[in-house]
Short mmCIF file of C-alpha atoms in Angstrom, two decimals:
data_model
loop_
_atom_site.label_atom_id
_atom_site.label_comp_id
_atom_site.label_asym_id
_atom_site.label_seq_id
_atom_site.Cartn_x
_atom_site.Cartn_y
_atom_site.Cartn_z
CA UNK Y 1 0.00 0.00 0.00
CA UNK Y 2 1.33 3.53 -0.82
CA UNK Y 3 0.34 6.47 1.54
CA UNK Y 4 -0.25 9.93 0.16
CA UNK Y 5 -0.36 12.40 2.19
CA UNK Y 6 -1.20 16.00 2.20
CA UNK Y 7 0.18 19.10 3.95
CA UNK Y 8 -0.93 22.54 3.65
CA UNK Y 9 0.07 25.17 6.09
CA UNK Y 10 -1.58 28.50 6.33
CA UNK Y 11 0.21 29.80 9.28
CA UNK Y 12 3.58 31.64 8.22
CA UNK Y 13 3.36 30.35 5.12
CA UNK Y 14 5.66 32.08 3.19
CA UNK Y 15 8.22 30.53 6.37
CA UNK Y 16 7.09 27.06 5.66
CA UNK Y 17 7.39 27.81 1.75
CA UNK Y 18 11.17 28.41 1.98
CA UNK Y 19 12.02 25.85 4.15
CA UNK Y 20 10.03 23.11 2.54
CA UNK Y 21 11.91 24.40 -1.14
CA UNK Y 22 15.23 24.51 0.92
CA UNK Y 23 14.68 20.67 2.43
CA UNK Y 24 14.12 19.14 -1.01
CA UNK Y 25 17.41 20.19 -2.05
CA UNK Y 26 18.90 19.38 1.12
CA UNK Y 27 21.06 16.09 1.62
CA UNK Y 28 20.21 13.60 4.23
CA UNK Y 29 22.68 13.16 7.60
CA UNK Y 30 21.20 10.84 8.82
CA UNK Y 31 23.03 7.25 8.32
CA UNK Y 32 20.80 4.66 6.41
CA UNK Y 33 19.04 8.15 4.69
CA UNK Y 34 19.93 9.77 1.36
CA UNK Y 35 18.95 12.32 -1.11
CA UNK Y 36 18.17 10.03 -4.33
CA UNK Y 37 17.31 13.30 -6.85
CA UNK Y 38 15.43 16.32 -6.81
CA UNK Y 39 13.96 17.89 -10.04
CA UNK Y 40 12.38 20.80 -10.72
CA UNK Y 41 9.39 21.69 -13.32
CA UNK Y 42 9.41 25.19 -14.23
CA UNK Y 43 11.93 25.92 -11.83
CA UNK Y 44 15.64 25.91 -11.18
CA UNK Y 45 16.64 21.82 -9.90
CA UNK Y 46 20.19 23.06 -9.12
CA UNK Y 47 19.60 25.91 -6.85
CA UNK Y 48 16.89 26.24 -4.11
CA UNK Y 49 17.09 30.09 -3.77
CA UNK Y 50 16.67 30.27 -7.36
CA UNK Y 51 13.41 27.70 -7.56
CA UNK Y 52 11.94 29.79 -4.68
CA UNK Y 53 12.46 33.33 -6.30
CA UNK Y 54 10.93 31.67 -9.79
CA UNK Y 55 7.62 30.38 -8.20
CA UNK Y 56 7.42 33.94 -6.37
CA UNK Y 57 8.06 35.67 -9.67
CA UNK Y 58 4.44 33.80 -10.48
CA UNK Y 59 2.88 34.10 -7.76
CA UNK Y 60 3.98 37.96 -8.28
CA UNK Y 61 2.44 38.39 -11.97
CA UNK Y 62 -1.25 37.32 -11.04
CA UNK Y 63 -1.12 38.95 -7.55
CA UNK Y 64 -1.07 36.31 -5.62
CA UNK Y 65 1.49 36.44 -2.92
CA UNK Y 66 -0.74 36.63 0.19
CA UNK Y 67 -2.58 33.43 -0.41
CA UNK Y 68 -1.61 29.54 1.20
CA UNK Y 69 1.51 29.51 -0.81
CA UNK Y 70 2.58 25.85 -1.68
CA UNK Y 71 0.86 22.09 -1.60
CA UNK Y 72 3.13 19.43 -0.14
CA UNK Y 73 2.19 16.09 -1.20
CA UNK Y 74 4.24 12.75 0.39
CA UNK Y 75 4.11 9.86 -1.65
CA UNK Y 76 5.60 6.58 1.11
CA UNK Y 77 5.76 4.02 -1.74
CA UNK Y 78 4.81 0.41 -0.54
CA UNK Y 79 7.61 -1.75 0.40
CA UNK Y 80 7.78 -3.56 -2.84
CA UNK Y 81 9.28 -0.87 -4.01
CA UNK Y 82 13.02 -1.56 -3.60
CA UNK Y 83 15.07 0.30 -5.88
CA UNK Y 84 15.89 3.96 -6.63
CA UNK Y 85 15.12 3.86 -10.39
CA UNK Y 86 11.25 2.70 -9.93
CA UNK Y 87 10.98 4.99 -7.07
CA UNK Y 88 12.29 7.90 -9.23
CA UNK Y 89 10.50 6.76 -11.88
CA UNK Y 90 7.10 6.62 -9.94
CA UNK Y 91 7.71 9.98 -8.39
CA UNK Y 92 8.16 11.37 -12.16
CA UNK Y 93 4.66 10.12 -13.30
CA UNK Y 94 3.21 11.12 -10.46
CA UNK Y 95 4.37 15.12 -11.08
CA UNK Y 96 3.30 14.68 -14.58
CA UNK Y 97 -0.52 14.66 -13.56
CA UNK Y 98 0.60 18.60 -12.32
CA UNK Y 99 3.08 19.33 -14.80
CA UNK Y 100 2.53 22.19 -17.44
CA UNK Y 101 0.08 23.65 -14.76
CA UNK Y 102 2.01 23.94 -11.63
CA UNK Y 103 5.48 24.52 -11.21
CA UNK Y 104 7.07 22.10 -8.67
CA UNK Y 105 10.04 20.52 -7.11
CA UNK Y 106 9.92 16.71 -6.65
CA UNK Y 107 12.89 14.97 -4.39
CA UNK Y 108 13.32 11.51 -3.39
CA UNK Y 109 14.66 10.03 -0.39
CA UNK Y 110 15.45 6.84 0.51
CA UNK Y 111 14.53 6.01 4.42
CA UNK Y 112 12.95 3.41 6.19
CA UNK Y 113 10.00 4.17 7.35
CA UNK Y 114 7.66 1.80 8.85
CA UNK Y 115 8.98 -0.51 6.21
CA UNK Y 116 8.55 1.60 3.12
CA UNK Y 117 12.04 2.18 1.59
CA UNK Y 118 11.55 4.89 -0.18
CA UNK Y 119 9.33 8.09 -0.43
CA UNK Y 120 8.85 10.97 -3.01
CA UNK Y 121 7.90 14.88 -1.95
CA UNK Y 122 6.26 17.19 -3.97
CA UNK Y 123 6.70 20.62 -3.51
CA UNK Y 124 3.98 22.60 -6.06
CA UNK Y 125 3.24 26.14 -6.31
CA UNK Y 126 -0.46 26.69 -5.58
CA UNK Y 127 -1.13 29.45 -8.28
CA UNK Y 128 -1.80 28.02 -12.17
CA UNK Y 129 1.00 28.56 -14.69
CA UNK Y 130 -1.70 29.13 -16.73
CA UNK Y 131 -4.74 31.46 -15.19
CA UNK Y 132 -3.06 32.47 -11.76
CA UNK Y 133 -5.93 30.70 -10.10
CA UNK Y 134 -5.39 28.68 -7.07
CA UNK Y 135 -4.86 25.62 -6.47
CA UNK Y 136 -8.47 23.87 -4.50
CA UNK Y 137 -6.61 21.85 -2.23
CA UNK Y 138 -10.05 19.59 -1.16
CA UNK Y 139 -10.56 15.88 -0.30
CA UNK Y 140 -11.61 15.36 -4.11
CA UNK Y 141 -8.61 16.79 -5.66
CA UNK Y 142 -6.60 14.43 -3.06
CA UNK Y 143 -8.84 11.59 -3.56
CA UNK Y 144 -8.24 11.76 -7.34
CA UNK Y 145 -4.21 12.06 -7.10
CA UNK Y 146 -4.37 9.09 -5.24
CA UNK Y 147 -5.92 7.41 -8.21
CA UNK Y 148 -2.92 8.70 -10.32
CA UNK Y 149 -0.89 7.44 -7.71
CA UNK Y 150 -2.71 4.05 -7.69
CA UNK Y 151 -2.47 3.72 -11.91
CA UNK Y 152 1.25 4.48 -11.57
CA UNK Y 153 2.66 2.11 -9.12
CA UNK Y 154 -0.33 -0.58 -9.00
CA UNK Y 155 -0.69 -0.25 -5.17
CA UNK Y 156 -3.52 0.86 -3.24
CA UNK Y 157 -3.27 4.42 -2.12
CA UNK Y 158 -4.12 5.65 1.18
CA UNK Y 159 -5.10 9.13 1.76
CA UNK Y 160 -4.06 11.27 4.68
CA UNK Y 161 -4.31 15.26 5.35
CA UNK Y 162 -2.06 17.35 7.65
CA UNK Y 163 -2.69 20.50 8.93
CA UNK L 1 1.12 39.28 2.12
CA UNK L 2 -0.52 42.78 0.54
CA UNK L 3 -2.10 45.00 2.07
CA UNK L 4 -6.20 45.92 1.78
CA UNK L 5 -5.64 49.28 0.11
CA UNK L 6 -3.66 47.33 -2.47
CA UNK L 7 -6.83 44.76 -3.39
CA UNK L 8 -9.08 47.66 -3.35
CA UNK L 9 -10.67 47.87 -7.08
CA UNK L 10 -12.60 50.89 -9.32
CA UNK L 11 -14.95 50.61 -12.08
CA UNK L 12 -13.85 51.94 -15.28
CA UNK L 13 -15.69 52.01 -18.62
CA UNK L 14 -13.64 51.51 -21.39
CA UNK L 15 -14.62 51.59 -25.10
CA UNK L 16 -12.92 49.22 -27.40
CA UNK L 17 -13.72 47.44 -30.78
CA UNK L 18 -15.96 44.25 -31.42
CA UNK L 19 -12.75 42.82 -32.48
CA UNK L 20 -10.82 42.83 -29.29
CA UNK L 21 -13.60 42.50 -26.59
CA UNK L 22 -14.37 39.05 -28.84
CA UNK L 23 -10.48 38.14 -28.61
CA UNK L 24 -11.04 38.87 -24.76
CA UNK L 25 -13.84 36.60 -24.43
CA UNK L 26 -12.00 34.19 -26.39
CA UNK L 27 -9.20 33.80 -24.24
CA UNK L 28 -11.37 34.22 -21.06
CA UNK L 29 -13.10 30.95 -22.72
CA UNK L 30 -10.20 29.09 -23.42
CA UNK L 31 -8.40 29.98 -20.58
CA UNK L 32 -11.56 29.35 -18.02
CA UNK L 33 -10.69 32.48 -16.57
CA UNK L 34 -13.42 35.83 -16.34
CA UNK L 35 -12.77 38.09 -19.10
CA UNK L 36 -12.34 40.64 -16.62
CA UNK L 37 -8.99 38.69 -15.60
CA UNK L 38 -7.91 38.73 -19.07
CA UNK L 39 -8.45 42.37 -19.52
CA UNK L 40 -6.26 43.37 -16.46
CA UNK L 41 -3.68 40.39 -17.18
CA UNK L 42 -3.04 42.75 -20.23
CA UNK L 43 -2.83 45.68 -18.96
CA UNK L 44 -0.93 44.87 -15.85
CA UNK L 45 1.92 43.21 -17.96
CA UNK L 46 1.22 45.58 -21.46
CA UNK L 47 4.79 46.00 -21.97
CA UNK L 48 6.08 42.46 -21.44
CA UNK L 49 5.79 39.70 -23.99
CA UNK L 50 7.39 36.97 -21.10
CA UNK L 51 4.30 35.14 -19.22
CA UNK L 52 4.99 32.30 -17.05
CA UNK L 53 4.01 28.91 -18.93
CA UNK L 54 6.55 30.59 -21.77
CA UNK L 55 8.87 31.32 -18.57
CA UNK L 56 8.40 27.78 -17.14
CA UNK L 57 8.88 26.13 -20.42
CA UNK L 58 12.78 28.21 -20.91
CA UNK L 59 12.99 26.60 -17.32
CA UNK L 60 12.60 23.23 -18.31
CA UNK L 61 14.68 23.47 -21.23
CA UNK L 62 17.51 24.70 -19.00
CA UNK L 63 17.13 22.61 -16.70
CA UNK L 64 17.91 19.47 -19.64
CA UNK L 65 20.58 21.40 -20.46
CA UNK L 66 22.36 21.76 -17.14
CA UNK L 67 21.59 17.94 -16.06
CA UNK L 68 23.33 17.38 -18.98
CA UNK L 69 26.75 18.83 -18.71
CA UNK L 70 26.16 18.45 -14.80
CA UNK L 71 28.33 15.47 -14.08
CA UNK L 72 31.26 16.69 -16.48
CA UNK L 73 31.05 20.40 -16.29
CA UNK L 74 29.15 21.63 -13.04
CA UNK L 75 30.20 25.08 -13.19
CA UNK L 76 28.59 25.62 -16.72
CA UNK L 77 25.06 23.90 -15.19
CA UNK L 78 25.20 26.30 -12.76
CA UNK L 79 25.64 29.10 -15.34
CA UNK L 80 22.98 28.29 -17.62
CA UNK L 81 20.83 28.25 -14.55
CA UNK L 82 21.92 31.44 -13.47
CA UNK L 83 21.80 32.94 -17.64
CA UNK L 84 18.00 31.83 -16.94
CA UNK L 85 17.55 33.33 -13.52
CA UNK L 86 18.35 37.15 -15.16
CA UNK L 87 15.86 36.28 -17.29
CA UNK L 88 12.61 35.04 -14.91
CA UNK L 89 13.59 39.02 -13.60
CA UNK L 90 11.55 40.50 -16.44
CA UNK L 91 8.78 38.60 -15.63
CA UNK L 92 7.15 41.06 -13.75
CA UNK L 93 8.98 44.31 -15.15
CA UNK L 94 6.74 46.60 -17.22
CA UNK L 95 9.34 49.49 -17.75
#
């Protein structure tokens, strides 16, 4: 079973928005934990600063800086997923059912957890490339990621929200 | 976050040709925005042909290019980033 799960913080916001850009570039210290890749989709996958000031800029040109800032989706894949190049590869398809709308930053990191090897963040900017509107970050919109999840990997998908 | 005064709006009447209030609606349509959004998309950025799918997409293509040379040449990935970067700048300069 995979486990989505979604985050969206409304409280210092803009705080949370940096330092959820700056941990998806950041490497693990932990022993046993590692950065496997981070990527970025419409923004700069070299250079947090850079990704952070590019999803402003947008957020800038519809006038939309005061809203809930940024979506963070956690995709735990299940533990038959063993090796970096499926979990990468999952994590890619998964960002495509955004990509061309949203700009994002997708990193993942391999870590035990609860007996899932491996799990993939998604960092998206809530404002459309496209219209400036924002992103409607409801039970339904979750509910129908996880069945993008589900088609990509196979697994059920579980559904969780975190405030 | 802005301020109230910032979001405050006026009504203005403004008198243009069947033409362009039908290429307004158009877009609105397409876009499944309100043509009202159009209109002030356009005349908020008037003097700037750079909108951010067009500034997303030169991202993307950058970022192939530096994840290319990355392994071999990391100081040039970091440039073309950067070359990029000066560029997203004029995304929201009208001058």
């Amino acid at each position: 079973m995979d486990i989505l799960k979604q985050k969206r913080i409304t409280d210092n916001g803009n705080d949370y928005f940096r330092h959820c850009v700056d941990y998806l570039f950041k490497e693990k210290v932990e022993s046993g934990e590692k950065l496997v890749e981070t990527k970025g989709y419409g923004v700069s996958d070299i250079d947090p600063k850079l990704a952070y000031d590019q999803m402003y800029a947008v957020k800038e040109y519809y006038g939309k800086t005061g809203d809930n800032p940024v979506m963070h989706f956690i995709v735990s894949y299940d533990q038959n997923v063993q090796d970096t190049n499926t979990a990468c590869k999952f994590t890619e398809q998964i960002a495509d059912y955004f990509s061309g709308d949203y700009q994002m930053i997708t990193a993942v990191h391999k870590e035990n957890q609860g007996g899932s090897q491996y799990h993939g963040h998604i960092i998206m900017n809530s404002v459309n490339l496209n219209d400036g509107k924002l992103y409607h970050s409801g039970i339904t919109e979750l509910k129908q990621l996880a069945m993008h999840v589900h088609e990509v990997t196979g697994n059920y998908c579980k559904t969780e929200i975190e405030k | 976050m802005r301020k109230k005064e910032d979001l405050k709006t006026v009504r203005k009447t403004v008198l243009m040709t069947e033409s362009l209030s039908q290429d307004i609606e158009n877009e609105a349509k397409k876009r499944g925005i309100k043509p009202n959004a159009v209109m002030n998309e356009r005349l908020a950025h008037h003097k700037n042909s750079l909108d951010p799918p067009l500034m997303a997409k030169i991202q993307d293509l950058a970022n192939h290019a530096s994840r290319a040379v990355q392994e071999n040449a990391p100081k040039k990935a970091k440039k073309i980033q950067m070359e990029v970067s000066e560029i997203w700048t004029f995304l929201n300069k009208n001058a």
